[in-house]
Every structure is written in structure tokens, then in C-alpha cells.
XYZ file of C-alpha atoms in Angstrom:
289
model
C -10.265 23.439 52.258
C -7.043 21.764 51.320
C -8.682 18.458 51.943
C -11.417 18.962 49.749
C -9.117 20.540 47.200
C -6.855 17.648 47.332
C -9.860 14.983 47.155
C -11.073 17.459 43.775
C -7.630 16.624 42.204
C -7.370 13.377 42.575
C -10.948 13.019 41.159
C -10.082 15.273 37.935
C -7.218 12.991 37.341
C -8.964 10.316 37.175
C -11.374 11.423 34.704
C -8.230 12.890 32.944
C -7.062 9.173 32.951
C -10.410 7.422 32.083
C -10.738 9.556 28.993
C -6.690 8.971 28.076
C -7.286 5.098 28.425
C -10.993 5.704 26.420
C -9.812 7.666 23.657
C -6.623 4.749 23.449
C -8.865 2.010 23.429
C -11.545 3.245 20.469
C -8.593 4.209 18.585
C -7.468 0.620 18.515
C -10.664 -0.481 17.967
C -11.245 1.636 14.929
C -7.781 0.387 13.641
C -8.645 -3.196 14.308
C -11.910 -2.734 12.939
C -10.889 -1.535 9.835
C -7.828 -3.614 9.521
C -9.907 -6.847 9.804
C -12.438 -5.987 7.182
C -10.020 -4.706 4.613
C -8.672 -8.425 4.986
C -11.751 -10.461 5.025
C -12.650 -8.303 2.146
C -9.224 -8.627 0.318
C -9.096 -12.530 0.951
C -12.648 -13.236 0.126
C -14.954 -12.221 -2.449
C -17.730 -10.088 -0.451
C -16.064 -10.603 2.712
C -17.531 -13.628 2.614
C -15.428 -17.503 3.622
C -17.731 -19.446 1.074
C -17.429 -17.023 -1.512
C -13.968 -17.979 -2.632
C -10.486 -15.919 -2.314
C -10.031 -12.809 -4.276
C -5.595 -13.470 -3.708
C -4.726 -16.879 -4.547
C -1.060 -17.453 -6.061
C -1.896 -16.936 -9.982
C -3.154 -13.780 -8.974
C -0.196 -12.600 -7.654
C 2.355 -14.291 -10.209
C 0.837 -13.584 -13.858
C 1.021 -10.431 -15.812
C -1.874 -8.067 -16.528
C -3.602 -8.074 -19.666
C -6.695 -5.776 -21.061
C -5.526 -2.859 -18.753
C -6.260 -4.845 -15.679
C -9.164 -6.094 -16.670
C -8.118 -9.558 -16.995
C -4.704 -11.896 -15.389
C -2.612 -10.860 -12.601
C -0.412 -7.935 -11.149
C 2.922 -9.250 -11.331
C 4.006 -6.519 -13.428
C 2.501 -3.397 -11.353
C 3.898 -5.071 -8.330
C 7.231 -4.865 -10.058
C 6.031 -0.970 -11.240
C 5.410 -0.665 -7.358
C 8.950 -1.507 -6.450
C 11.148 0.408 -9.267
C 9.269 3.127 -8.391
C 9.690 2.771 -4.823
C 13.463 2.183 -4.594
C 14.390 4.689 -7.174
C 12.248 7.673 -4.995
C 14.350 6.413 -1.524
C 17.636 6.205 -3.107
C 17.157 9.988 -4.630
C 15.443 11.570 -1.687
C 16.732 9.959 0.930
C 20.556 10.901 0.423
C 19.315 14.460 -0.173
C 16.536 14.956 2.643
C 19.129 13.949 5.164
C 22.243 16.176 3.638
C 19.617 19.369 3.778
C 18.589 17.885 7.577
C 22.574 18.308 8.286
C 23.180 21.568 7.015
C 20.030 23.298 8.605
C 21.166 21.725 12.278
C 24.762 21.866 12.276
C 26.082 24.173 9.436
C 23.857 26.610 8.865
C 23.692 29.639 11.178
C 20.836 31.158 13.101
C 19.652 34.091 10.923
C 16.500 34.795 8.870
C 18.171 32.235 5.797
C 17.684 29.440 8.096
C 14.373 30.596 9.633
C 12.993 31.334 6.087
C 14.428 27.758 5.259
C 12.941 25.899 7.874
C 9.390 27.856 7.177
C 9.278 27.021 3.382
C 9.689 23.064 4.096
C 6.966 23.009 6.916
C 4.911 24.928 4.381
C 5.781 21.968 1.443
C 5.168 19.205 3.556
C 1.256 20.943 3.832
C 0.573 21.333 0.091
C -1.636 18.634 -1.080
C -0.228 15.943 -2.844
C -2.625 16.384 -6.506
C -0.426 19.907 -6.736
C 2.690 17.905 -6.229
C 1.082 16.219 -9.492
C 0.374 19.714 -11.117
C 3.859 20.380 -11.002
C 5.147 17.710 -12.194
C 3.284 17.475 -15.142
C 4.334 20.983 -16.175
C 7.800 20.759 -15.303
C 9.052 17.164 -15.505
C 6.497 15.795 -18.388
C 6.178 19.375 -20.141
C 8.987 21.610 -19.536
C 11.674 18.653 -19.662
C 10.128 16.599 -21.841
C 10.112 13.581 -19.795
C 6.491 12.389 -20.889
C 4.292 10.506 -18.550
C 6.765 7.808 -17.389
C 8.787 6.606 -14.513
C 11.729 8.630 -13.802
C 8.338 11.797 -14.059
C 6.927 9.544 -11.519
C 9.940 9.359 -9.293
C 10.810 13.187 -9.300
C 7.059 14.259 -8.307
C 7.532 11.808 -5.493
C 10.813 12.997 -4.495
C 9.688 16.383 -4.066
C 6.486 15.485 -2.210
C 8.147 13.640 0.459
C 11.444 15.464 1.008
C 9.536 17.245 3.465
C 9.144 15.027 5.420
C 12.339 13.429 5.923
C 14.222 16.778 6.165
C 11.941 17.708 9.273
C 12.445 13.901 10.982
C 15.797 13.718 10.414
C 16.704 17.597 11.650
C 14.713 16.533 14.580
C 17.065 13.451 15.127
C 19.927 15.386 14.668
C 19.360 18.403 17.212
C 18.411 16.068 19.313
C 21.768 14.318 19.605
C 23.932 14.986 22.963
C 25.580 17.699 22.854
C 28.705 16.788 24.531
C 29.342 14.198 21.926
C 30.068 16.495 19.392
C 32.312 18.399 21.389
C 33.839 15.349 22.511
C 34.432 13.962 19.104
C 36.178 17.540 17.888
C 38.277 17.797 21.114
C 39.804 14.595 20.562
C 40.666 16.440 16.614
C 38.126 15.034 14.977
C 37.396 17.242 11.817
C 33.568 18.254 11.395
C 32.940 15.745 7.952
C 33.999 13.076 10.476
C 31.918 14.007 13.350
C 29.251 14.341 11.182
C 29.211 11.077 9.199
C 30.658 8.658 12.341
C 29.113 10.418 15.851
C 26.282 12.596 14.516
C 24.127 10.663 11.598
C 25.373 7.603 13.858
C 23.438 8.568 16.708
C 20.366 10.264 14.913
C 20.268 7.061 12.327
C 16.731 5.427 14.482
C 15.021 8.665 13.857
C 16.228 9.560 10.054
C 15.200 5.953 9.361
C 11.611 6.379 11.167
C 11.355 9.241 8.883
C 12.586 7.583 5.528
C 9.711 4.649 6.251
C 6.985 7.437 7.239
C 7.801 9.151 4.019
C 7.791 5.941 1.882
C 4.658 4.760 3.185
C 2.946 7.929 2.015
C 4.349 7.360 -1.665
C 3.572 3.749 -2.037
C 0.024 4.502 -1.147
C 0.009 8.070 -3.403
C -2.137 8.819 -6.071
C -3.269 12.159 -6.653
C 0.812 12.771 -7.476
C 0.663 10.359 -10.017
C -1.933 10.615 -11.759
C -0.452 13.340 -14.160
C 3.205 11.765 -14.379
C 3.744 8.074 -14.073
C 1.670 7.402 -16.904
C -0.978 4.218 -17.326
C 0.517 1.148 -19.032
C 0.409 -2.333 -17.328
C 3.536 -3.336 -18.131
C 6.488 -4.025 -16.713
C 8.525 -0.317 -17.188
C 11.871 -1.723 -19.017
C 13.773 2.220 -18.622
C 12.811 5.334 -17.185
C 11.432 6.713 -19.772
C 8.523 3.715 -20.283
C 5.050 4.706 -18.791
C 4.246 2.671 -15.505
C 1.216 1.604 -13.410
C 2.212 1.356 -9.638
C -0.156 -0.576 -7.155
C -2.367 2.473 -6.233
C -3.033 3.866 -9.744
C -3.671 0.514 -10.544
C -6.614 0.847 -8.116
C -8.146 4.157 -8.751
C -7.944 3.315 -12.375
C -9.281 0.206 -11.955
C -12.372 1.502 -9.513
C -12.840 4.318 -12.188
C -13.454 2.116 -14.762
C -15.961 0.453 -13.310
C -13.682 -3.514 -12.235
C -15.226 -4.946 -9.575
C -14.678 -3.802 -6.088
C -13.116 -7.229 -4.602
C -10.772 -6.658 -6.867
C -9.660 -3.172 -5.527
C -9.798 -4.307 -2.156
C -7.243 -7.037 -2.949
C -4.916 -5.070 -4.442
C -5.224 -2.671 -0.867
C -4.322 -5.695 0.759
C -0.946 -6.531 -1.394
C -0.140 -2.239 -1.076
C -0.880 -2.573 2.768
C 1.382 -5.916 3.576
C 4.159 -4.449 1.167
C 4.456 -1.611 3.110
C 4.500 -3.671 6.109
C 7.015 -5.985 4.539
C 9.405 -3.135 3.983
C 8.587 -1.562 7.456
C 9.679 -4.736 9.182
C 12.760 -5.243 6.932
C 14.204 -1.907 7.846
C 13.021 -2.389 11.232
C 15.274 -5.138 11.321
C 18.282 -3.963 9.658
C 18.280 -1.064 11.821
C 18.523 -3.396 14.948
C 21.142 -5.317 13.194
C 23.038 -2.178 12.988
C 22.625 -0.938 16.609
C 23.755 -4.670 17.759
C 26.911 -4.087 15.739
């Protein structure tokens, strides 16, 4: 009996390992499938070589006129990047403060359960009542009007989420003893926060940060009532703005040609990968040091 039980097991794990390595492999085939045509499609007109590039360097240096019909998208790739660096640089510094206070300071009670529940709940609300929202409260209620800085706060909220949950999971997850370490040796608790705590937790607030950016450069639905329309550069953050993926649903909607939209995919995709691999690097830099 305990033979054939034993010979049973070994044969259950390795169907248990044949579908792990299975399900691995056609998820890496789906992602290389779809990664390849998106390029050959972004590159060339009908994902066709002899067809002729849909990128070529004019496209990617000149303004847009005629609402996108016509030129380049110099100016929403600027859009793209205000917009961007003004949503990490408010939601970052707060996301990580809130992470801090629900896994150090605050104390186990129903405040911090209730807490905790109402952010997992945010991060599930769809993103197009993220939009709602803003429209009535940052466009309406404050009088912002469809612009940037309208833009910026509807992403903010969206994704603080997201970065309060990653970077309260790095935190709690840092060693114990190393707190206790740094306030037996009279360390006060700002200290210990800022130079052991957020020191040691800094790969996983920053994995969150990127996850969280990625979803807002490729948002739509949370823009679409805010940010406003206009092809031009946005000169204060007040002006109305057209970042990379409105630029594509309202280009799609009104009826531009589809190479088109797949080109500007491929610019949102290797920007994102761009600034993946940038703070990929810094953070390395920073862990050498």
C-alpha cells in the first residue's frame, strides 16, 4: 500500500508540474504574441514590411495640428509627461506617509481595520468613476475646468491605492529586530523611520510607485471627464491637455486610421518601459551605495 501510494504521489506531482510549466509557457506565448504584433503593427502600416513605417522621426518630433488629424505628437508626448510627473510627485510622497502610519503608528483597533478595508475597497472601483468624481468635484465643485492639474488629482486618487497597499506591504515586512535595534541604540522613531525603515522597504515602495504609474499613463476612462481635449502643449495647470491615451481613444472615435492608433500604443508602451528601466536603475544605484 505505501508503495503504491508513494508511486501515486510522485505521479500527481508531476502532472502538478506539467500543468505549472504549461500554464508558464502559454502565458509567455500570449505575451510574446501580442507584444510582437502590436510592434509590427506600430512600425508598419498593416503590419506589413513593404507597406512603409507608421513611426519615423517627423512623426515623433512635430506638433499636432487639426486635432490629430494631421503632423506629429510632440506636444501630447510632452502632455504625457507633465501629467505623469506631476501625479508621482503628489501621490507618491502621500501614498507612502499613509503606508507608514497604518504599519508603524497606528494601533490595532477597528480605525485601522476600517482604514485598511476602505483602501482595498478604492483600489476596486473602476477607473471611469474615478472620472465621475472628478468631474464633479475638481472641474465642478472647484472650478478647475477640464485641464491638467483636474487631470492630475483624478489620477492621484485612483492610484493611491495602490501604492499605500505595496508600500505597507514593504514596510511590515521589514525585520523586526532592526527597528528595535535602531531605537536601542536611542534612535528616535522619525529617524528610524526615514533612515532603517523606508530604507529597507524602498525596492518594494518603488515596485509599487512604477505599478501604479503604469496604470495612469495607460488610463483613460479617468480622463476622459477632466484633462480636457486640446493638442497642445499645456503651458499651466489650468490649460486643457491631451495625454498619449486620450489621444488614442479620441483619435479611434473619430474615425483616424487604425495604424495610427497602434503607433501611438507603441510610443505609450516603450515610455512606460523607458521609465520602468530608469527607476530600475536608479534603484540599483542606490542599493550599491
Amino acid at each position: 500500500m505505501k508503495k503504491d501510494r508513494s508511486k501515486l504521489n510522485r505521479i500527481e506531482n508531476r502532472i502538478f508540474m506539467v500543468l505549472l510549466r504549461f500554464s508558464v509557457i502559454l502565458l509567455l506565448a500570449i505575451v510574446i504574441a501580442l507584444l510582437l504584433y502590436l510592434v509590427l503593427r506600430g512600425l508598419f502600416k498593416g503590419a506589413n514590411i513593404k507597406n512603409g513605417f507608421n513611426i519615423n522621426l517627423e512623426f515623433l518630433t512635430t506638433l499636432t495640428n487639426n486635432g490629430g488629424k494631421t503632423g506629429g505628437i510632440l506636444g501630447i508626448i510632452i502632455n504625457t509627461f507633465f501629467l505623469i510627473t506631476l501625479v508621482v510627485l503628489i501621490a507618491s510622497p502621500i501614498g507612502v506617509a499613509s503606508a507608514v502610519y497604518l504599519s508603524i503608528y497606528a494601533k490595532e483597533g477597528r480605525f485601522r481595520e476600517f482604514v485598511k478595508s476602505f483602501i482595498e475597497v478604492l483600489s476596486g472601483i473602476p477607473s471611469i468613476i474615478f472620472g465621475l468624481f472628478g468631474m464633479l468635484l475638481f472641474v465642478g465643485v472647484f472650478n478647475l475646468g477640464y485641464s491638467l492639474i483636474s487631470g492630475v488629482l483624478t489620477l492621484v486618487l485612483m492610484i493611491l491605492p495602490t501604492i499605500i497597499v505595496a508600500s505597507e506591504n514593504a514596510i511590515t515586512s521589514v525585520d523586526k529586530s532592526l527597528i528595535e535595534a535602531s531605537i536601542g541604540l536611542g534612535a528616535t522613531w522619525s529617524e528610524t523611520t526615514f533612515k532603517v525603515v523606508l530604507k529597507a522597504a524602498r525596492s518594494g515602495i518603488i515596485s509599487g510607485i512604477i505599478l501604479a504609474l503604469g496604470r495612469a499613463m495607460g488610463e483613460t476612462a479617468a480622463l476622459i471627464y477632466t484633462v480636457g481635449s486640446k493638442t497642445e502643449i499645456a503651458t499651466s495647470l489650468t490649460s486643457s491637455s491631451r495625454p498619449l491615451s486620450m489621444h488614442i481613444y479620441l483619435g479611434i472615435n473619430e474615425g483616424q486610421s487604425l495604424d495610427k492608433a497602434f503607433a501611438l500604443s507603441l510610443v505609450l508602451i516603450v515610455m512606460v518601459l523607458i521609465i520602468n528601466s530608469i527607476s530600475k536603475k536608479l534603484l540599483k544605484c542606490g542599493d550599491k551605495k
